[in-house]
């Protein structure tokens, strides 16, 4: 069973601060996805990274896939209260159809 | 498009009761799946399907059955509910070819007493 360890589990910061969330595994994934989930709703895809070393930016969010495709990070610059939510990483293994392995999630709270 | 819909939104069951969680999508997606979400454990895959008539087990399939008679529907059956099945259940769908985005439904919150 492939595992994804996500850290930190909880993060509470002030508006304007920067933060980084980490997603680590001992397994290689063909791609890595980041989702955001609001209370009472299903996860919504933010980004997919496919190539080792790839960096993608989505406004104030920067996503990086490790060179060995075993880890990923999400960096948020100048966090805003609207960034509050549960952030989940999910890996897609080679040869699988669409079965995702999810990390345990990071609950982010940005205080005004 | 309605996307992925799930019913019911909430359900309370007694131990030993059976029920079916409904999931439907109107995007003509081949791939559909069921996850459960428990505190501190992310989402875990229960069952998945790559097309009508084809289903397979995920990470935590025990106590659950699925069937896929049409492309649109993918119901999840709890045969004899147990307190350990108290969770939030999410259905998701995506294309198989060229479809990296999985679309999730709003979830069904289940409490087993």
mmCIF file of C-alpha atoms in Angstrom:
data_model
loop_
_atom_site.group_PDB
_atom_site.id
_atom_site.type_symbol
_atom_site.label_atom_id
_atom_site.label_comp_id
_atom_site.label_asym_id
_atom_site.label_seq_id
_atom_site.Cartn_x
_atom_site.Cartn_y
_atom_site.Cartn_z
ATOM 1 C CA UNK A 1 0.000 0.000 0.000
ATOM 2 C CA UNK A 2 1.363 3.371 -0.994
ATOM 3 C CA UNK A 3 1.277 5.993 1.734
ATOM 4 C CA UNK A 4 1.374 9.768 1.583
ATOM 5 C CA UNK A 5 2.369 11.614 4.738
ATOM 6 C CA UNK A 6 1.181 15.184 4.906
ATOM 7 C CA UNK A 7 2.466 17.829 7.322
ATOM 8 C CA UNK A 8 1.601 19.768 9.275
ATOM 9 C CA UNK A 9 -1.813 18.359 10.186
ATOM 10 C CA UNK A 10 -3.033 21.720 11.506
ATOM 11 C CA UNK A 11 -1.817 25.224 10.719
ATOM 12 C CA UNK A 12 -3.161 28.490 12.097
ATOM 13 C CA UNK A 13 -1.569 31.695 10.855
ATOM 14 C CA UNK A 14 -2.256 35.405 10.583
ATOM 15 C CA UNK A 15 -3.348 37.060 7.360
ATOM 16 C CA UNK A 16 -0.339 38.062 5.278
ATOM 17 C CA UNK A 17 1.972 35.289 6.463
ATOM 18 C CA UNK A 18 3.528 32.687 4.201
ATOM 19 C CA UNK A 19 3.219 28.946 4.702
ATOM 20 C CA UNK A 20 4.310 25.643 3.220
ATOM 21 C CA UNK A 21 2.552 22.282 3.352
ATOM 22 C CA UNK A 22 4.493 19.094 2.657
ATOM 23 C CA UNK A 23 3.470 15.765 1.157
ATOM 24 C CA UNK A 24 5.986 12.923 1.361
ATOM 25 C CA UNK A 25 6.100 9.278 0.343
ATOM 26 C CA UNK A 26 8.577 6.456 -0.079
ATOM 27 C CA UNK A 27 6.764 5.505 -3.292
ATOM 28 C CA UNK A 28 7.019 6.992 -6.756
ATOM 29 C CA UNK A 29 3.878 8.474 -8.254
ATOM 30 C CA UNK A 30 3.185 9.163 -11.916
ATOM 31 C CA UNK A 31 1.457 12.375 -10.885
ATOM 32 C CA UNK A 32 0.540 14.270 -7.761
ATOM 33 C CA UNK A 33 -2.566 16.342 -7.211
ATOM 34 C CA UNK A 34 -3.546 18.960 -4.654
ATOM 35 C CA UNK A 35 -7.153 19.432 -3.598
ATOM 36 C CA UNK A 36 -8.887 21.944 -1.388
ATOM 37 C CA UNK A 37 -11.969 21.028 0.603
ATOM 38 C CA UNK A 38 -14.480 23.345 2.251
ATOM 39 C CA UNK A 39 -16.681 22.182 5.174
ATOM 40 C CA UNK A 40 -19.638 20.141 3.971
ATOM 41 C CA UNK A 41 -18.335 19.852 0.420
ATOM 42 C CA UNK A 42 -16.253 17.470 -1.647
ATOM 43 C CA UNK A 43 -12.606 18.134 -2.542
ATOM 44 C CA UNK A 44 -11.924 20.383 -5.523
ATOM 45 C CA UNK A 45 -8.822 19.934 -7.661
ATOM 46 C CA UNK A 46 -6.304 22.795 -7.522
ATOM 47 C CA UNK A 47 -3.453 21.430 -9.616
ATOM 48 C CA UNK A 48 -1.830 18.329 -11.072
ATOM 49 C CA UNK A 49 1.962 17.994 -11.325
ATOM 50 C CA UNK A 50 3.386 15.302 -13.553
ATOM 51 C CA UNK A 51 7.084 15.876 -14.224
ATOM 52 C CA UNK A 52 9.792 15.518 -11.573
ATOM 53 C CA UNK A 53 10.960 18.990 -10.523
ATOM 54 C CA UNK A 54 7.884 20.634 -11.995
ATOM 55 C CA UNK A 55 6.703 23.902 -10.470
ATOM 56 C CA UNK A 56 3.225 25.287 -11.062
ATOM 57 C CA UNK A 57 1.831 28.580 -9.854
ATOM 58 C CA UNK A 58 -1.800 29.414 -9.256
ATOM 59 C CA UNK A 59 -1.957 33.077 -8.193
ATOM 60 C CA UNK A 60 -0.454 33.071 -4.666
ATOM 61 C CA UNK A 61 -0.126 29.275 -4.549
ATOM 62 C CA UNK A 62 3.047 27.532 -5.738
ATOM 63 C CA UNK A 63 3.149 23.774 -6.162
ATOM 64 C CA UNK A 64 6.316 21.723 -6.600
ATOM 65 C CA UNK A 65 6.827 18.070 -7.476
ATOM 66 C CA UNK A 66 10.024 16.500 -6.181
ATOM 67 C CA UNK A 67 12.714 15.432 -8.635
ATOM 68 C CA UNK A 68 12.168 11.765 -7.735
ATOM 69 C CA UNK A 69 8.369 12.153 -7.898
ATOM 70 C CA UNK A 70 8.014 10.977 -4.294
ATOM 71 C CA UNK A 71 7.155 14.272 -2.641
ATOM 72 C CA UNK A 72 5.453 17.583 -3.232
ATOM 73 C CA UNK A 73 4.938 20.914 -1.525
ATOM 74 C CA UNK A 74 2.358 23.671 -1.552
ATOM 75 C CA UNK A 75 3.504 27.185 -0.703
ATOM 76 C CA UNK A 76 1.042 30.012 -0.104
ATOM 77 C CA UNK A 77 2.300 33.580 -0.173
ATOM 78 C CA UNK A 78 0.552 36.296 1.809
ATOM 79 C CA UNK A 79 -2.246 34.044 3.036
ATOM 80 C CA UNK A 80 -5.769 35.425 3.169
ATOM 81 C CA UNK A 81 -8.804 34.315 5.228
ATOM 82 C CA UNK A 82 -10.302 32.960 2.001
ATOM 83 C CA UNK A 83 -7.463 30.414 1.869
ATOM 84 C CA UNK A 84 -8.874 28.706 4.958
ATOM 85 C CA UNK A 85 -9.735 25.069 4.266
ATOM 86 C CA UNK A 86 -8.513 21.489 4.234
ATOM 87 C CA UNK A 87 -5.695 20.907 1.750
ATOM 88 C CA UNK A 88 -5.202 17.352 0.516
ATOM 89 C CA UNK A 89 -2.463 15.868 -1.610
ATOM 90 C CA UNK A 90 -3.198 12.773 -3.671
ATOM 91 C CA UNK A 91 -0.902 10.542 -5.694
ATOM 92 C CA UNK A 92 -1.665 8.540 -8.800
ATOM 93 C CA UNK A 93 0.426 5.383 -9.136
ATOM 94 C CA UNK A 94 1.807 4.177 -12.442
ATOM 95 C CA UNK A 95 -0.405 1.590 -14.077
ATOM 96 C CA UNK A 96 -3.498 2.488 -12.083
ATOM 97 C CA UNK A 97 -6.629 3.708 -13.839
ATOM 98 C CA UNK A 98 -7.564 6.685 -11.723
ATOM 99 C CA UNK A 99 -7.134 5.311 -8.194
ATOM 100 C CA UNK A 100 -5.790 8.048 -5.950
ATOM 101 C CA UNK A 101 -3.923 7.663 -2.673
ATOM 102 C CA UNK A 102 -4.689 10.612 -0.425
ATOM 103 C CA UNK A 103 -2.647 12.203 2.318
ATOM 104 C CA UNK A 104 -4.295 12.837 5.676
ATOM 105 C CA UNK A 105 -4.746 16.535 4.948
ATOM 106 C CA UNK A 106 -3.676 19.892 6.380
ATOM 107 C CA UNK A 107 -6.333 22.019 8.034
ATOM 108 C CA UNK A 108 -5.359 25.633 7.379
ATOM 109 C CA UNK A 109 -6.907 28.533 9.265
ATOM 110 C CA UNK A 110 -5.974 32.068 8.265
ATOM 111 C CA UNK A 111 -6.966 34.606 10.874
ATOM 112 C CA UNK A 112 -7.857 38.178 9.846
ATOM 113 C CA UNK B 1 -24.692 19.868 -15.953
ATOM 114 C CA UNK B 2 -25.429 18.832 -12.397
ATOM 115 C CA UNK B 3 -21.980 17.206 -12.084
ATOM 116 C CA UNK B 4 -21.805 14.500 -9.411
ATOM 117 C CA UNK B 5 -24.851 14.163 -7.184
ATOM 118 C CA UNK B 6 -25.187 12.097 -4.017
ATOM 119 C CA UNK B 7 -28.199 11.142 -1.944
ATOM 120 C CA UNK B 8 -28.985 11.226 0.883
ATOM 121 C CA UNK B 9 -26.979 14.046 2.475
ATOM 122 C CA UNK B 10 -27.390 12.656 5.974
ATOM 123 C CA UNK B 11 -28.402 9.242 7.280
ATOM 124 C CA UNK B 12 -28.646 7.619 10.687
ATOM 125 C CA UNK B 13 -28.682 3.821 10.831
ATOM 126 C CA UNK B 14 -28.859 1.250 13.565
ATOM 127 C CA UNK B 15 -26.247 -1.491 13.714
ATOM 128 C CA UNK B 16 -27.192 -4.307 11.348
ATOM 129 C CA UNK B 17 -29.381 -2.245 9.042
ATOM 130 C CA UNK B 18 -28.626 -2.079 5.334
ATOM 131 C CA UNK B 19 -28.833 0.875 2.988
ATOM 132 C CA UNK B 20 -27.743 2.168 -0.393
ATOM 133 C CA UNK B 21 -25.906 5.423 -0.989
ATOM 134 C CA UNK B 22 -26.728 6.809 -4.403
ATOM 135 C CA UNK B 23 -24.275 8.473 -6.774
ATOM 136 C CA UNK B 24 -24.968 9.804 -10.259
ATOM 137 C CA UNK B 25 -22.993 11.842 -12.787
ATOM 138 C CA UNK B 26 -24.105 13.450 -16.040
ATOM 139 C CA UNK B 27 -20.664 14.033 -17.588
ATOM 140 C CA UNK B 28 -20.407 10.657 -19.358
ATOM 141 C CA UNK B 29 -17.359 9.749 -17.270
ATOM 142 C CA UNK B 30 -16.105 6.185 -17.486
ATOM 143 C CA UNK B 31 -14.376 6.162 -14.098
ATOM 144 C CA UNK B 32 -16.350 6.356 -10.862
ATOM 145 C CA UNK B 33 -15.244 5.694 -7.325
ATOM 146 C CA UNK B 34 -16.310 5.764 -3.692
ATOM 147 C CA UNK B 35 -14.191 7.115 -0.831
ATOM 148 C CA UNK B 36 -14.743 7.413 2.876
ATOM 149 C CA UNK B 37 -13.297 10.289 4.876
ATOM 150 C CA UNK B 38 -12.513 9.932 8.545
ATOM 151 C CA UNK B 39 -10.866 12.533 10.803
ATOM 152 C CA UNK B 40 -7.082 12.576 10.433
ATOM 153 C CA UNK B 41 -7.087 9.896 7.724
ATOM 154 C CA UNK B 42 -7.787 11.710 4.490
ATOM 155 C CA UNK B 43 -9.886 9.881 1.907
ATOM 156 C CA UNK B 44 -9.642 6.126 1.487
ATOM 157 C CA UNK B 45 -10.788 4.314 -1.640
ATOM 158 C CA UNK B 46 -13.580 1.775 -1.107
ATOM 159 C CA UNK B 47 -14.519 0.594 -4.612
ATOM 160 C CA UNK B 48 -14.088 1.883 -8.128
ATOM 161 C CA UNK B 49 -15.351 1.231 -11.640
ATOM 162 C CA UNK B 50 -13.793 1.871 -15.041
ATOM 163 C CA UNK B 51 -17.053 1.394 -16.934
ATOM 164 C CA UNK B 52 -20.490 -0.162 -16.902
ATOM 165 C CA UNK B 53 -20.331 -3.754 -15.722
ATOM 166 C CA UNK B 54 -16.787 -3.431 -14.329
ATOM 167 C CA UNK B 55 -16.014 -2.873 -10.655
ATOM 168 C CA UNK B 56 -13.006 -3.502 -8.443
ATOM 169 C CA UNK B 57 -11.991 -3.188 -4.808
ATOM 170 C CA UNK B 58 -10.034 -0.325 -3.342
ATOM 171 C CA UNK B 59 -8.171 -0.035 -0.063
ATOM 172 C CA UNK B 60 -11.102 -0.588 2.343
ATOM 173 C CA UNK B 61 -13.819 -2.669 0.582
ATOM 174 C CA UNK B 62 -15.020 -4.886 3.453
ATOM 175 C CA UNK B 63 -18.688 -4.388 4.346
ATOM 176 C CA UNK B 64 -19.502 -2.598 1.085
ATOM 177 C CA UNK B 65 -20.853 -3.716 -2.273
ATOM 178 C CA UNK B 66 -21.090 -1.827 -5.555
ATOM 179 C CA UNK B 67 -22.527 -2.369 -9.010
ATOM 180 C CA UNK B 68 -22.342 -0.373 -12.244
ATOM 181 C CA UNK B 69 -25.262 -1.163 -14.518
ATOM 182 C CA UNK B 70 -25.125 2.195 -16.322
ATOM 183 C CA UNK B 71 -22.440 4.782 -17.040
ATOM 184 C CA UNK B 72 -24.300 7.359 -14.964
ATOM 185 C CA UNK B 73 -24.961 5.531 -11.694
ATOM 186 C CA UNK B 74 -22.681 3.923 -9.128
ATOM 187 C CA UNK B 75 -24.535 2.989 -5.924
ATOM 188 C CA UNK B 76 -22.726 1.896 -2.749
ATOM 189 C CA UNK B 77 -24.456 -0.693 -0.566
ATOM 190 C CA UNK B 78 -23.836 -1.253 3.112
ATOM 191 C CA UNK B 79 -24.870 -4.834 3.769
ATOM 192 C CA UNK B 80 -25.031 -4.797 7.585
ATOM 193 C CA UNK B 81 -24.058 -1.446 9.020
ATOM 194 C CA UNK B 82 -21.516 -1.272 11.843
ATOM 195 C CA UNK B 83 -20.452 1.697 14.022
ATOM 196 C CA UNK B 84 -17.032 1.534 12.315
ATOM 197 C CA UNK B 85 -18.758 2.605 9.108
ATOM 198 C CA UNK B 86 -19.691 5.967 10.589
ATOM 199 C CA UNK B 87 -18.016 8.342 8.177
ATOM 200 C CA UNK B 88 -18.490 10.822 5.361
ATOM 201 C CA UNK B 89 -18.761 9.124 1.991
ATOM 202 C CA UNK B 90 -17.742 10.785 -1.265
ATOM 203 C CA UNK B 91 -18.394 9.675 -4.806
ATOM 204 C CA UNK B 92 -16.099 10.888 -7.596
ATOM 205 C CA UNK B 93 -15.941 10.563 -11.372
ATOM 206 C CA UNK B 94 -13.515 11.312 -14.177
ATOM 207 C CA UNK B 95 -12.651 10.492 -17.746
ATOM 208 C CA UNK B 96 -10.281 7.572 -18.211
ATOM 209 C CA UNK B 97 -8.374 9.016 -21.153
ATOM 210 C CA UNK B 98 -6.998 12.524 -20.823
ATOM 211 C CA UNK B 99 -9.065 13.246 -17.743
ATOM 212 C CA UNK B 100 -6.826 14.156 -14.832
ATOM 213 C CA UNK B 101 -9.563 15.932 -12.893
ATOM 214 C CA UNK B 102 -11.721 13.903 -10.546
ATOM 215 C CA UNK B 103 -15.013 15.551 -9.725
ATOM 216 C CA UNK B 104 -16.361 14.894 -6.261
ATOM 217 C CA UNK B 105 -19.934 14.913 -5.062
ATOM 218 C CA UNK B 106 -21.009 16.831 -1.945
ATOM 219 C CA UNK B 107 -20.833 13.759 0.282
ATOM 220 C CA UNK B 108 -23.148 11.671 2.450
ATOM 221 C CA UNK B 109 -22.685 11.890 6.200
ATOM 222 C CA UNK B 110 -23.513 8.535 7.792
ATOM 223 C CA UNK B 111 -23.922 7.790 11.495
ATOM 224 C CA UNK B 112 -24.286 4.187 12.622
ATOM 225 C CA UNK B 113 -25.550 3.734 16.170
#
